[in-house]
N, CA, C and O atoms as a GROMACS GRO file, in nm:
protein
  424
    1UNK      N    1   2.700  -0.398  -3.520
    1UNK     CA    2   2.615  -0.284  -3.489
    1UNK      C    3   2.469  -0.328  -3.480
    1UNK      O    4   2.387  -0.279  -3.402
    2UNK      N    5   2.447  -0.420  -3.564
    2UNK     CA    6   2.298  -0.433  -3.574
    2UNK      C    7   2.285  -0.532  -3.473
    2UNK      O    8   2.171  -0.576  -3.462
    3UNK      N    9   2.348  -0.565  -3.417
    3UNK     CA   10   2.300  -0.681  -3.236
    3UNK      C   11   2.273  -0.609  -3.166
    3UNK      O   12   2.162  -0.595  -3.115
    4UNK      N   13   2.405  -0.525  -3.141
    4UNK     CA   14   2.340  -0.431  -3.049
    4UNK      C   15   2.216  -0.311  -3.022
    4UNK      O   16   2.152  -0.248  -2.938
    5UNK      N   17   2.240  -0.335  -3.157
    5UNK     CA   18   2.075  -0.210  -3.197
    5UNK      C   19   1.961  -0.306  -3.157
    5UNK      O   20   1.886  -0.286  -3.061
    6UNK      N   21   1.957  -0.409  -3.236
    6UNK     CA   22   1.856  -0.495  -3.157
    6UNK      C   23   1.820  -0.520  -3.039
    6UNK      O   24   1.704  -0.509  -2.998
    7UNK      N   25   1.968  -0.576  -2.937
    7UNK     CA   26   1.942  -0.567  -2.784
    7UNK      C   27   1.867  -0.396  -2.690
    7UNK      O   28   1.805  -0.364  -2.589
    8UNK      N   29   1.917  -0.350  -2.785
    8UNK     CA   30   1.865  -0.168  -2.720
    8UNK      C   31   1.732  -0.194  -2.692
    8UNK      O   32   1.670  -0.203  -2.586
    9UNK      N   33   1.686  -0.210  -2.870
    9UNK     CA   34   1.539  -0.208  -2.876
    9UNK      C   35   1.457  -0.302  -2.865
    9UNK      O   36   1.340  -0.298  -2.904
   10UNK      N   37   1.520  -0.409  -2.800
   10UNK     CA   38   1.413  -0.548  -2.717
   10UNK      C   39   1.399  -0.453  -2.601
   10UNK      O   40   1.281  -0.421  -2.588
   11UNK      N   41   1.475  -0.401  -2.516
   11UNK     CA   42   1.476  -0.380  -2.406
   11UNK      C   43   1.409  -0.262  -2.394
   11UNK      O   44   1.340  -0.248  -2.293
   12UNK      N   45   1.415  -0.150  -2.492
   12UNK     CA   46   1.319  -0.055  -2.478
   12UNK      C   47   1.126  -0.063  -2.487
   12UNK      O   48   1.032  -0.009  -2.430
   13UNK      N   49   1.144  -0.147  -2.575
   13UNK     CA   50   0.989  -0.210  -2.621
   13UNK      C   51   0.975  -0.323  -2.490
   13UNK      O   52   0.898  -0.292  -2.399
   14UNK      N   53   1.034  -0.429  -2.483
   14UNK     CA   54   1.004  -0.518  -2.362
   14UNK      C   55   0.996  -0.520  -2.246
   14UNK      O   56   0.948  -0.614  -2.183
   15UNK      N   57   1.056  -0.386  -2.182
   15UNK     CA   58   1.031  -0.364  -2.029
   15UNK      C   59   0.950  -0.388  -1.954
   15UNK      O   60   0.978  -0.412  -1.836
   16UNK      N   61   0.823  -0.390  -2.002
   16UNK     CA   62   0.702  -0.445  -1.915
   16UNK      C   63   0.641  -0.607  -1.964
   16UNK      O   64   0.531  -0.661  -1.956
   17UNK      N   65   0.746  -0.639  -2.007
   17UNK     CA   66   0.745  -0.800  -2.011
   17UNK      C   67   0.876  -0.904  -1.984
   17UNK      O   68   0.902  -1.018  -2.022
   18UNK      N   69   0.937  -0.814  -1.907
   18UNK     CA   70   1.101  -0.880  -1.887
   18UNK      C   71   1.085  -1.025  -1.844
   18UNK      O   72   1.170  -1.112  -1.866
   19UNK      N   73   0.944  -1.049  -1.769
   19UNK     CA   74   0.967  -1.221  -1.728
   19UNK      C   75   0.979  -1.342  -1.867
   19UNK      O   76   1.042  -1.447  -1.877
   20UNK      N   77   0.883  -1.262  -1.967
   20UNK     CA   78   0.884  -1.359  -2.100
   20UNK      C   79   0.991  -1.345  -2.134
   20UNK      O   80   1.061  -1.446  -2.122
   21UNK      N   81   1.060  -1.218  -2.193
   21UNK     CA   82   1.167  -1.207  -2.222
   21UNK      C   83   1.307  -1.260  -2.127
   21UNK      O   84   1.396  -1.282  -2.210
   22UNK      N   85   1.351  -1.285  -2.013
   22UNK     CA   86   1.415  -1.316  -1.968
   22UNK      C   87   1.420  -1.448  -2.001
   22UNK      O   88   1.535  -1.491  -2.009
   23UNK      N   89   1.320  -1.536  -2.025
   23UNK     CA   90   1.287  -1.700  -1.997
   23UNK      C   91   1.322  -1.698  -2.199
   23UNK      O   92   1.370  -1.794  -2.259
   24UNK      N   93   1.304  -1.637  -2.228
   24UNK     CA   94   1.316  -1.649  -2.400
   24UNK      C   95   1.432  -1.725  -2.465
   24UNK      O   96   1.533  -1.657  -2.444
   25UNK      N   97   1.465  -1.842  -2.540
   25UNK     CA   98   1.565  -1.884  -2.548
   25UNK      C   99   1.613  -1.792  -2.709
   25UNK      O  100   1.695  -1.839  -2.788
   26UNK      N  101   1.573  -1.718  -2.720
   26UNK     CA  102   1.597  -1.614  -2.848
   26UNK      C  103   1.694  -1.469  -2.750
   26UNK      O  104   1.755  -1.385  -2.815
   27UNK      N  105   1.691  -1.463  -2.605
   27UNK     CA  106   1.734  -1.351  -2.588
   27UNK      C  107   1.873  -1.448  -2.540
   27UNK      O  108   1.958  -1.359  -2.531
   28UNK      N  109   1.930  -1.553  -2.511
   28UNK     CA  110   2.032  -1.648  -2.509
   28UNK      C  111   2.080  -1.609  -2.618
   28UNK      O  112   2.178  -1.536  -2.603
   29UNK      N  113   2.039  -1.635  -2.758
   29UNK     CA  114   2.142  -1.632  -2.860
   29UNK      C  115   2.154  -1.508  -2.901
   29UNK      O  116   2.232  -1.484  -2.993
   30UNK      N  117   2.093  -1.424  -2.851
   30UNK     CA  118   2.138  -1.290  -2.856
   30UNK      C  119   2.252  -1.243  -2.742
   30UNK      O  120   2.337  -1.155  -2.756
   31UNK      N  121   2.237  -1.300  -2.667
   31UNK     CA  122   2.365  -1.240  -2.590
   31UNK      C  123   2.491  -1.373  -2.646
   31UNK      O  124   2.604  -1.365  -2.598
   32UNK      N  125   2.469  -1.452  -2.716
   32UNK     CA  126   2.549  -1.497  -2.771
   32UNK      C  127   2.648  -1.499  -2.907
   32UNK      O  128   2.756  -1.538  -2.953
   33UNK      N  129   2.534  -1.433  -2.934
   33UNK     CA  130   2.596  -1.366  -3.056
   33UNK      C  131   2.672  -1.255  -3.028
   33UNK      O  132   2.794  -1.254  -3.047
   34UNK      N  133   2.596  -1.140  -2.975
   34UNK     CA  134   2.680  -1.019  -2.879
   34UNK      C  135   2.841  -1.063  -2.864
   34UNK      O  136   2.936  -0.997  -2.905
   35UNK      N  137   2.848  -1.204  -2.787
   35UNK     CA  138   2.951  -1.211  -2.736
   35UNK      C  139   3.058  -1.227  -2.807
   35UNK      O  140   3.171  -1.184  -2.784
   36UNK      N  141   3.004  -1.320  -2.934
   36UNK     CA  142   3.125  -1.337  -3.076
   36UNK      C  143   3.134  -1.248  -3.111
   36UNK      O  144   3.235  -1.252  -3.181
   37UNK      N  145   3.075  -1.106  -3.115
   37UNK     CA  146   3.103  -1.007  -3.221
   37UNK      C  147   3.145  -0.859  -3.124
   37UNK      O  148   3.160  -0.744  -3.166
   38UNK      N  149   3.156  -0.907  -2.987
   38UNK     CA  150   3.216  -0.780  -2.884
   38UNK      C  151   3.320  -0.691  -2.922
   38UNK      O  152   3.339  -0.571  -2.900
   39UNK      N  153   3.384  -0.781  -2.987
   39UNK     CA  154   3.502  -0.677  -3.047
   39UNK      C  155   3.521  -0.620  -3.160
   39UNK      O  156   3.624  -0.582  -3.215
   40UNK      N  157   3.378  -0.617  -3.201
   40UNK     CA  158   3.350  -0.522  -3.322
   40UNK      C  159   3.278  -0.396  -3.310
   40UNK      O  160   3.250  -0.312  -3.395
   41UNK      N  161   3.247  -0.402  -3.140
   41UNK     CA  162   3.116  -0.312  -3.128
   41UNK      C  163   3.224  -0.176  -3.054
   41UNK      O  164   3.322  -0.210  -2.988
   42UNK      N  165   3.197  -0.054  -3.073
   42UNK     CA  166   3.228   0.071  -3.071
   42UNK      C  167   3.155   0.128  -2.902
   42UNK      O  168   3.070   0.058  -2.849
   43UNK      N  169   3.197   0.244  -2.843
   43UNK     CA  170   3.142   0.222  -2.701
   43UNK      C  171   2.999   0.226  -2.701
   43UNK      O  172   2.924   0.155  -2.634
   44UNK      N  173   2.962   0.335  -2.799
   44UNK     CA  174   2.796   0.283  -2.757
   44UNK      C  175   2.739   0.179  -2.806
   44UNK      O  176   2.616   0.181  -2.796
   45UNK      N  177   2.766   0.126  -2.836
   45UNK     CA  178   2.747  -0.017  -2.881
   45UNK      C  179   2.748  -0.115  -2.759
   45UNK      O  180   2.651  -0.184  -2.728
   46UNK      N  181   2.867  -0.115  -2.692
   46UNK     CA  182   2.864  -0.170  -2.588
   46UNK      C  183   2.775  -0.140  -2.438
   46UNK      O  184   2.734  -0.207  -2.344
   47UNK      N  185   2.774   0.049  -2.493
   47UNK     CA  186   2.742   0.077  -2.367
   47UNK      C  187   2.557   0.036  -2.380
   47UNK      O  188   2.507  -0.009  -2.276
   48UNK      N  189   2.504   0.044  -2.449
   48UNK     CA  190   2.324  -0.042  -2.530
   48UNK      C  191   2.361  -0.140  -2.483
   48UNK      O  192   2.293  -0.169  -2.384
   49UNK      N  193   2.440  -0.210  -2.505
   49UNK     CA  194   2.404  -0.359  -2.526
   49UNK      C  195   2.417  -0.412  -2.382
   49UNK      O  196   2.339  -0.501  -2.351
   50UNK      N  197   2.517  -0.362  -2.277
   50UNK     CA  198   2.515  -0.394  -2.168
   50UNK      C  199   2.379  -0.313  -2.076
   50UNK      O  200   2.313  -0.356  -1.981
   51UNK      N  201   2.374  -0.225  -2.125
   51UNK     CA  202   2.216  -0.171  -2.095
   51UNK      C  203   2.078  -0.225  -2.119
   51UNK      O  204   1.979  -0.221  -2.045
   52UNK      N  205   2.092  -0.274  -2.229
   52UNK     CA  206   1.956  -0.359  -2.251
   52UNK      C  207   1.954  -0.477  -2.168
   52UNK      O  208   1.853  -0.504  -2.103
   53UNK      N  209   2.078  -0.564  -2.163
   53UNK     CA  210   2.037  -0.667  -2.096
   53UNK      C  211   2.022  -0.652  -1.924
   53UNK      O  212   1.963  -0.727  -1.847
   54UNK      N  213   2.081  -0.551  -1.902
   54UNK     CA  214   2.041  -0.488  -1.730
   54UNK      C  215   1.868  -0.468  -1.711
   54UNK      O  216   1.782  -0.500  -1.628
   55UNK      N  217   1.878  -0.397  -1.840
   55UNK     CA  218   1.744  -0.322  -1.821
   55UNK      C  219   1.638  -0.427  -1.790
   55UNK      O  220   1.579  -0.436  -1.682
   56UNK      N  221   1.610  -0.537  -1.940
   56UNK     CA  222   1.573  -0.679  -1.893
   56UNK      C  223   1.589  -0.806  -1.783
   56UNK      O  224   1.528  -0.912  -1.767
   57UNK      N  225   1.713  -0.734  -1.707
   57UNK     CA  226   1.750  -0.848  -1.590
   57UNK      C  227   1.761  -0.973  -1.626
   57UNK      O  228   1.710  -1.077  -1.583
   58UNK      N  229   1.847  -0.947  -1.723
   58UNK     CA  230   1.866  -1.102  -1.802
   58UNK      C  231   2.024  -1.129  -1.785
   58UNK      O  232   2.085  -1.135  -1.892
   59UNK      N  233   2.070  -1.141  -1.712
   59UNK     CA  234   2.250  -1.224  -1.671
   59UNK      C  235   2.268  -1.341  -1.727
   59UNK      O  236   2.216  -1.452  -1.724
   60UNK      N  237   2.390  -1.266  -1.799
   60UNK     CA  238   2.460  -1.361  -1.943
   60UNK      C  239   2.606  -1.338  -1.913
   60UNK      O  240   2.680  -1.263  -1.976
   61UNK      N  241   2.645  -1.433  -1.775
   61UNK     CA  242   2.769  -1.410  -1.750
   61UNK      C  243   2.919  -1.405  -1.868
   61UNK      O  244   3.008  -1.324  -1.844
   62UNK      N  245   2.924  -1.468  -1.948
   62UNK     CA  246   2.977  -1.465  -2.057
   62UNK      C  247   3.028  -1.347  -2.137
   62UNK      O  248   3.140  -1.303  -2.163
   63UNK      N  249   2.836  -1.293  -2.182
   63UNK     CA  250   2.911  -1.171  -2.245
   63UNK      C  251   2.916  -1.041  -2.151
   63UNK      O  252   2.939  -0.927  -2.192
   64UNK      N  253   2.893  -1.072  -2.036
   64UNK     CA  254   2.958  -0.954  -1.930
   64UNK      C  255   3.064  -0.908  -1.959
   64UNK      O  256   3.106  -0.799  -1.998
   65UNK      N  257   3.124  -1.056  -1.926
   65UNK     CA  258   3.298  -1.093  -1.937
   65UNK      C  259   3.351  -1.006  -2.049
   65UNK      O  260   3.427  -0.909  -2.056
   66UNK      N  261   3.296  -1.063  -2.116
   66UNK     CA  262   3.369  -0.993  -2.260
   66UNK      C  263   3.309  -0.842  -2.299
   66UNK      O  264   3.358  -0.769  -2.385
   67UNK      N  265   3.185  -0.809  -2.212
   67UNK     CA  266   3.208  -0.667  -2.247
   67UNK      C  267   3.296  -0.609  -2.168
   67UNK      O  268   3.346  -0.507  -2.216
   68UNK      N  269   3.332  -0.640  -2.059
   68UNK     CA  270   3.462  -0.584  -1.945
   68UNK      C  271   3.562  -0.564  -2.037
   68UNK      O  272   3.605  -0.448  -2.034
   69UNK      N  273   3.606  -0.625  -2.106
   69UNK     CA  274   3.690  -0.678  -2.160
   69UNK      C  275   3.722  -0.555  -2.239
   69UNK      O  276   3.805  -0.470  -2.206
   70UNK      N  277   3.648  -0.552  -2.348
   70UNK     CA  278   3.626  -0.460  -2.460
   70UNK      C  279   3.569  -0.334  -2.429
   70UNK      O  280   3.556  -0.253  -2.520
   71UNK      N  281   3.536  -0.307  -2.320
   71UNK     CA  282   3.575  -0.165  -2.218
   71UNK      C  283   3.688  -0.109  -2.226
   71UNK      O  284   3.733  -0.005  -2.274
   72UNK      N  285   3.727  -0.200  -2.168
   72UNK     CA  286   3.865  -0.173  -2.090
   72UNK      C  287   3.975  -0.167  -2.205
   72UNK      O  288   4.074  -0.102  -2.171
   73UNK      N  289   3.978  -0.206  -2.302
   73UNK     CA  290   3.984  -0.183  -2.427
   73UNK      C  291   4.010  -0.052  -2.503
   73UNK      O  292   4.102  -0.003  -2.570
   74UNK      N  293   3.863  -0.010  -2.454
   74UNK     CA  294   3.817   0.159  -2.540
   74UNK      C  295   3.766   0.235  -2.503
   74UNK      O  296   3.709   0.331  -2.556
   75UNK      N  297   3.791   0.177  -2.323
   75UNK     CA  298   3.738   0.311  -2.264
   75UNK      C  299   3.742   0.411  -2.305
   75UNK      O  300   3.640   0.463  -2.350
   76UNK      N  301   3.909   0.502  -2.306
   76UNK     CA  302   3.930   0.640  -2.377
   76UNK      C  303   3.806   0.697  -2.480
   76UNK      O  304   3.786   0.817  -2.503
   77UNK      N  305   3.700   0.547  -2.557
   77UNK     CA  306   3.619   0.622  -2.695
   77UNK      C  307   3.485   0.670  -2.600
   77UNK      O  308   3.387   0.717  -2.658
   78UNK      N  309   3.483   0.658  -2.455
   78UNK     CA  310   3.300   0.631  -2.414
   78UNK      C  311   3.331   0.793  -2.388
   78UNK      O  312   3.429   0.868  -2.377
   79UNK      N  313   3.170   0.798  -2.382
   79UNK     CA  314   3.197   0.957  -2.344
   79UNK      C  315   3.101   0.952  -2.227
   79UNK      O  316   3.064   0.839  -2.194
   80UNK      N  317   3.049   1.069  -2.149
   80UNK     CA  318   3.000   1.053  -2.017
   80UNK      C  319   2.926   0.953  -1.974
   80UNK      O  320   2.950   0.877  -1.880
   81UNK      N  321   2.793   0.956  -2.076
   81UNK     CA  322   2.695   0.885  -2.069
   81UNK      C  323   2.682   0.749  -2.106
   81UNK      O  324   2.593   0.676  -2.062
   82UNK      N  325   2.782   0.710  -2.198
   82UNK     CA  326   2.813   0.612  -2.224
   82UNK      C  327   2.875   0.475  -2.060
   82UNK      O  328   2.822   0.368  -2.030
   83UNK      N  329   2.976   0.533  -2.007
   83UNK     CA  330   3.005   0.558  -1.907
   83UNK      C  331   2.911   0.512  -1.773
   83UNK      O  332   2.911   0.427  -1.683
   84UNK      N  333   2.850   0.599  -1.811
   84UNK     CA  334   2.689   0.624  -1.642
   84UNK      C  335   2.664   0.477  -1.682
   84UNK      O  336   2.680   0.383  -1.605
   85UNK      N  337   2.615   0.465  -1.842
   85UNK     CA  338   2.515   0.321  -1.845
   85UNK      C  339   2.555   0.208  -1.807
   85UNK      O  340   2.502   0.123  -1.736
   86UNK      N  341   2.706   0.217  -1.888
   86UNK     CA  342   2.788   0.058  -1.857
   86UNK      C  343   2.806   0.065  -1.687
   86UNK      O  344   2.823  -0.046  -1.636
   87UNK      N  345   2.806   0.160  -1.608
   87UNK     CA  346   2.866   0.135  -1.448
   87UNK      C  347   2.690   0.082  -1.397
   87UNK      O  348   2.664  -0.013  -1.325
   88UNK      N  349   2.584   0.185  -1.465
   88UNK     CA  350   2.475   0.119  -1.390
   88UNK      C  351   2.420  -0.001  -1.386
   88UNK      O  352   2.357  -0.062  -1.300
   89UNK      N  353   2.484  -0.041  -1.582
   89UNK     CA  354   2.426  -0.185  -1.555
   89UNK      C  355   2.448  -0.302  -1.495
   89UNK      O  356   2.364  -0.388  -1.469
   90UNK      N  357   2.590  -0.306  -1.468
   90UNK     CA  358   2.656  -0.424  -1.408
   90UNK      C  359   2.611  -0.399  -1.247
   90UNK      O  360   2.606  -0.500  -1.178
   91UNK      N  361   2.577  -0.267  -1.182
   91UNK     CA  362   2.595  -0.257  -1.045
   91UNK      C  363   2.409  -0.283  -1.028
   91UNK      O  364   2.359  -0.305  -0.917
   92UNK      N  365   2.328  -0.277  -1.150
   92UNK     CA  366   2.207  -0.342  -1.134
   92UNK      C  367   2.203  -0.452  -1.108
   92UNK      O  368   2.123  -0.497  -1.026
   93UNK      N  369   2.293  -0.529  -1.175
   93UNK     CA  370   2.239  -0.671  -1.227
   93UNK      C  371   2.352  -0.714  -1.073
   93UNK      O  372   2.332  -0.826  -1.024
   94UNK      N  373   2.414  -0.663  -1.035
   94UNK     CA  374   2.490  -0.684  -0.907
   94UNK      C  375   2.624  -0.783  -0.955
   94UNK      O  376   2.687  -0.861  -0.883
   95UNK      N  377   2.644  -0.754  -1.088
   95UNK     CA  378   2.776  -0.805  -1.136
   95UNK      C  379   2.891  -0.760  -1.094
   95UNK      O  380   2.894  -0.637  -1.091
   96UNK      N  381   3.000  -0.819  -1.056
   96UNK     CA  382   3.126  -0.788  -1.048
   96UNK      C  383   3.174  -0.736  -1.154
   96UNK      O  384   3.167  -0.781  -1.268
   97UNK      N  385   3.230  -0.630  -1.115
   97UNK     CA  386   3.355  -0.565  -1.196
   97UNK      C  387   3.417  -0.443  -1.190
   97UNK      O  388   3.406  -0.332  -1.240
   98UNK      N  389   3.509  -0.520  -1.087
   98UNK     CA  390   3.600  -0.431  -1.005
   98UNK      C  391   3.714  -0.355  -1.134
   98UNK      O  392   3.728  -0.233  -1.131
   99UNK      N  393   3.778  -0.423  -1.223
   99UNK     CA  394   3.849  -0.324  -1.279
   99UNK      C  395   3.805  -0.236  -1.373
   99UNK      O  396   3.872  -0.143  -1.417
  100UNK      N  397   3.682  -0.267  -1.407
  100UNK     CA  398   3.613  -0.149  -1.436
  100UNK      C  399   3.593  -0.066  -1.385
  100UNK      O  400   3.639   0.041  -1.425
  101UNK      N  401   3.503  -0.071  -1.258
  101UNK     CA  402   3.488   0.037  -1.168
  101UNK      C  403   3.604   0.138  -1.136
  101UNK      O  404   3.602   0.261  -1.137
  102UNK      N  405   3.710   0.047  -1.107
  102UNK     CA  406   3.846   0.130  -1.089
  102UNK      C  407   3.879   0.181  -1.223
  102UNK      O  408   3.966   0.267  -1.214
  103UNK      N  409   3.842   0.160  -1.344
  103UNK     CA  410   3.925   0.230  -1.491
  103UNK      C  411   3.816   0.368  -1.481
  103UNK      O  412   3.850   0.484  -1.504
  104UNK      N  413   3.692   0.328  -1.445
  104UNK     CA  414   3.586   0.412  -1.520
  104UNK      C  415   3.660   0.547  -1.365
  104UNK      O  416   3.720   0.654  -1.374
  105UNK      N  417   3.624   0.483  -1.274
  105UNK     CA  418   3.680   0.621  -1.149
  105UNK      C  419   3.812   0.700  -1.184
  105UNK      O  420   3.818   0.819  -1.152
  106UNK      N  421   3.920   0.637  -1.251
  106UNK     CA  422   4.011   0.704  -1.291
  106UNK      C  423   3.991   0.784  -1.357
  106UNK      O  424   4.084   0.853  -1.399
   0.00000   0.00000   0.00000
């Protein structure tokens, strides 16, 4: 819980510095850590965490992967908005992820 709370709130506070932050080798081990602990995180959890790093334009193919993953997972727990964020962020960052798109349209 507390990664992803963190990734929220880099990204809420850092928006108007996404170039430092993108180049940051501290926002790496944050999406690395994210990625070991994906399957602990609950939908909004996921749905922040894949939001923050959109928001920052920071592509961390890895834990994409594994948030797809752990979507697809628990979809049934997201609720609308949850939902909106995870489809906007991947279609920001121009990531693939087609069986998402197809779970979330169902």
């Amino acid at each position: 819980r507390n990664l992803a709370t963190t990734a929220h709130r880099v990204a809420k506070i850092g928006r108007r510095r996404r170039p430092v932050l993108r180049n940051n080798p501290l926002m790496r081990d944050l999406a690395d850590a994210c990625r070991h602990r994906v399957t602990e995180f609950n939908s909004q959890e996921l749905a922040n965490t894949v939001w923050a790093f959109a928001t920052l334009r920071i592509k961390a193919p890895a834990l994409f992967d594994a948030l797809v993953d752990q979507a697809l997972a628990t979809l049934g727990e997201f609720n609308s908005w949850e939902l909106i964020n995870t489809a906007w962020a991947y279609a920001n960052l121009g990531v693939a992820a087609p069986t998402l798109f197809d779970a979330i349209a169902d």
